[in-house]
Amino acid sequence: MTTPRLIVLTGISAAGKTTVGRLLAESFPRGAFVEGDQVREMVRTGRVDMSPDPGPDALDQLRLRYRQAAALADSFVATGFTAVVEDVIIGAELRTFLAAVRSPLVHLVVLAPETTAVGARETGRDKTGYGGEWTVDVLDRIFREQTPRLGLWLDSSGQTPAETVREILDRLPESLLSDPPELLRTERLLLRRVTDADLPSVLEIQCDPATNEHNATPPSVAEATAHLERWQRDWTEHGIGYWAIVLSETGETIGFGGIVQRRVGDTDGFNLYYRFRPSAWGKGYAPEMARAAIDWAAGARPERPVFVATRPENTAAKRVALKLGMVRVGLNRDHQGESPMAQYRRPLPAPEELHTERLWLRRLRANDLGDCAEIGGAEATGTHAQAMADWAERGLGYWAICSPETGELLGYGGLRHTTIDGAPALDLAYRFRDPARGQGLAAELSRAAHNWAERAHPELAVVPRPAADDLVGGSV
């Protein structure tokens, strides 16, 4: 690992931070170690130390110490060192410390040994971290109850310092921090909220003919300026918008992108977008940025799917979508005055969504009733109502059987819970539009349904339904 970064090492007193921190810094070709106690002892007179019930002077001096330690560590990173800074940084003050850091790549490692191990280490060292109101149990309780669960937490109770360092290095990617949504850090990128100062880069990138290969004409200066204004409104109105994509190593702005809230069809979701300078193409920056955006959305707004809309002929964008685990879900026709865009989306968890080679099976929706009636006639109304009830009450019901290329509803059917001869089972049935028959789609649906049922409900038999209503029995 050659890129310099800042590693914040915290835990309670006698957790092993100083010993581990020194060894960790020494494991890098260019490593620096910033010890919290040494920064604290720079105050020679008038010092007010922390207590379980600190006054304003103690908190002010604690935060001053944090700012000074963070600035010192940042200065090492800026000159090419990986800096390890350690201190007792717990409770709500952890975010105070992290807010003072300016380095683009920041890792947080939290040493959390058991209190018995901490007590043994305290008695065996030449300095004292406890006394008076401070006990191991008091500090450990504050630490575990009030500290945000960020970064990599390690129970180092049974480890030697060398073993702890080895685990930190082995799991370093898990400790990489980000503070979304206004600032996200990836392995190579810093993603930050756009500002007015980004306008020159916006104009260079958005108006470059090379970056508009799949557009009829590049945007004008006025249109690109309006893009930036709209991105900033998204931040103001929704708290999330497109980022400036910056190389951590050089500080160069290489593109713009991320996610914004958009209504896609009848679904409230996020639209994923990016545009990079040609000099940044082919280096994997697009999927790196996109993964960070998708992961943030999955954690912060799991109810909102992330969509990608791209020109059908844009093979590079489609390749990135597939690399991100997205699937084709029809066409997006919301782009006024433009031809429909190929639409991709991260799939929903099964059974709400399944994908086969030629089919997109998704949970049947209320607004699918018209299509069902076209396919199955009057009887389909009852089947549709039953499917709605099955999904709501049992978590499994008939799917809308769609084309992933166009999003067209080709049919409906699938699995539902039933009882046969007194035993629980799953019945399998379907009905297709006339043009979709005779193409082997029923067999493809049936295989997907059987395969899912074998994994999710191996105790239930899958039984083709007798042709008792508008559906026909399905089997493989």
Coordinates of C-alpha atoms in Angstrom, one line a residue, residues 95 99 102 104 177-186 189-195 198 231-246 256-259 270 289 292-293 296-297 300-301:
R95 CA -17.1 12.6 15.6
A99 CA -14.4 16.4 11.8
R102 CA -8.5 16.8 6.5
P104 CA -8.5 12.3 2.0
L177 CA -14.1 5.7 6.8
S178 CA -16.6 7.9 4.9
D179 CA -18.9 10.6 6.1
P180 CA -21.8 10.5 3.6
P181 CA -23.5 12.0 1.9
E182 CA -21.6 15.3 1.6
L183 CA -18.2 13.5 1.7
L184 CA -17.4 9.9 0.7
R185 CA -14.0 8.4 0.5
T186 CA -13.1 5.3 -1.5
L189 CA -11.4 8.9 -4.7
L190 CA -12.7 11.7 -2.7
L191 CA -16.4 12.4 -3.4
R192 CA -17.6 15.7 -2.2
R193 CA -20.6 18.0 -2.5
V194 CA -20.4 20.3 -5.6
T195 CA -19.9 24.0 -5.0
D198 CA -16.6 23.6 -9.5
W231 CA -27.2 19.7 -8.7
Q232 CA -26.8 22.2 -6.0
R233 CA -30.6 22.5 -5.6
D234 CA -30.7 18.7 -5.2
W235 CA -28.4 19.0 -2.2
T236 CA -30.5 21.9 -0.7
E237 CA -33.9 20.2 -1.3
H238 CA -33.1 16.5 -0.7
G239 CA -29.8 16.4 1.2
I240 CA -28.2 14.3 -1.5
G241 CA -26.9 15.2 -5.0
Y242 CA -24.1 14.7 -7.4
W243 CA -20.5 14.9 -6.2
A244 CA -17.3 16.3 -7.6
I245 CA -15.1 13.2 -8.1
V246 CA -11.6 14.0 -6.9
F256 CA -19.0 14.6 -11.6
G257 CA -21.6 12.0 -10.6
G258 CA -23.3 10.1 -7.9
I259 CA -27.0 9.7 -7.1
F270 CA -32.2 7.3 -7.0
M289 CA -17.6 5.8 -7.4
A292 CA -19.8 3.9 -3.0
A293 CA -23.0 5.7 -4.0
W296 CA -24.6 4.5 0.8
A297 CA -28.1 4.4 -0.6
A300 CA -29.2 5.1 4.4
R301 CA -32.3 4.7 2.1

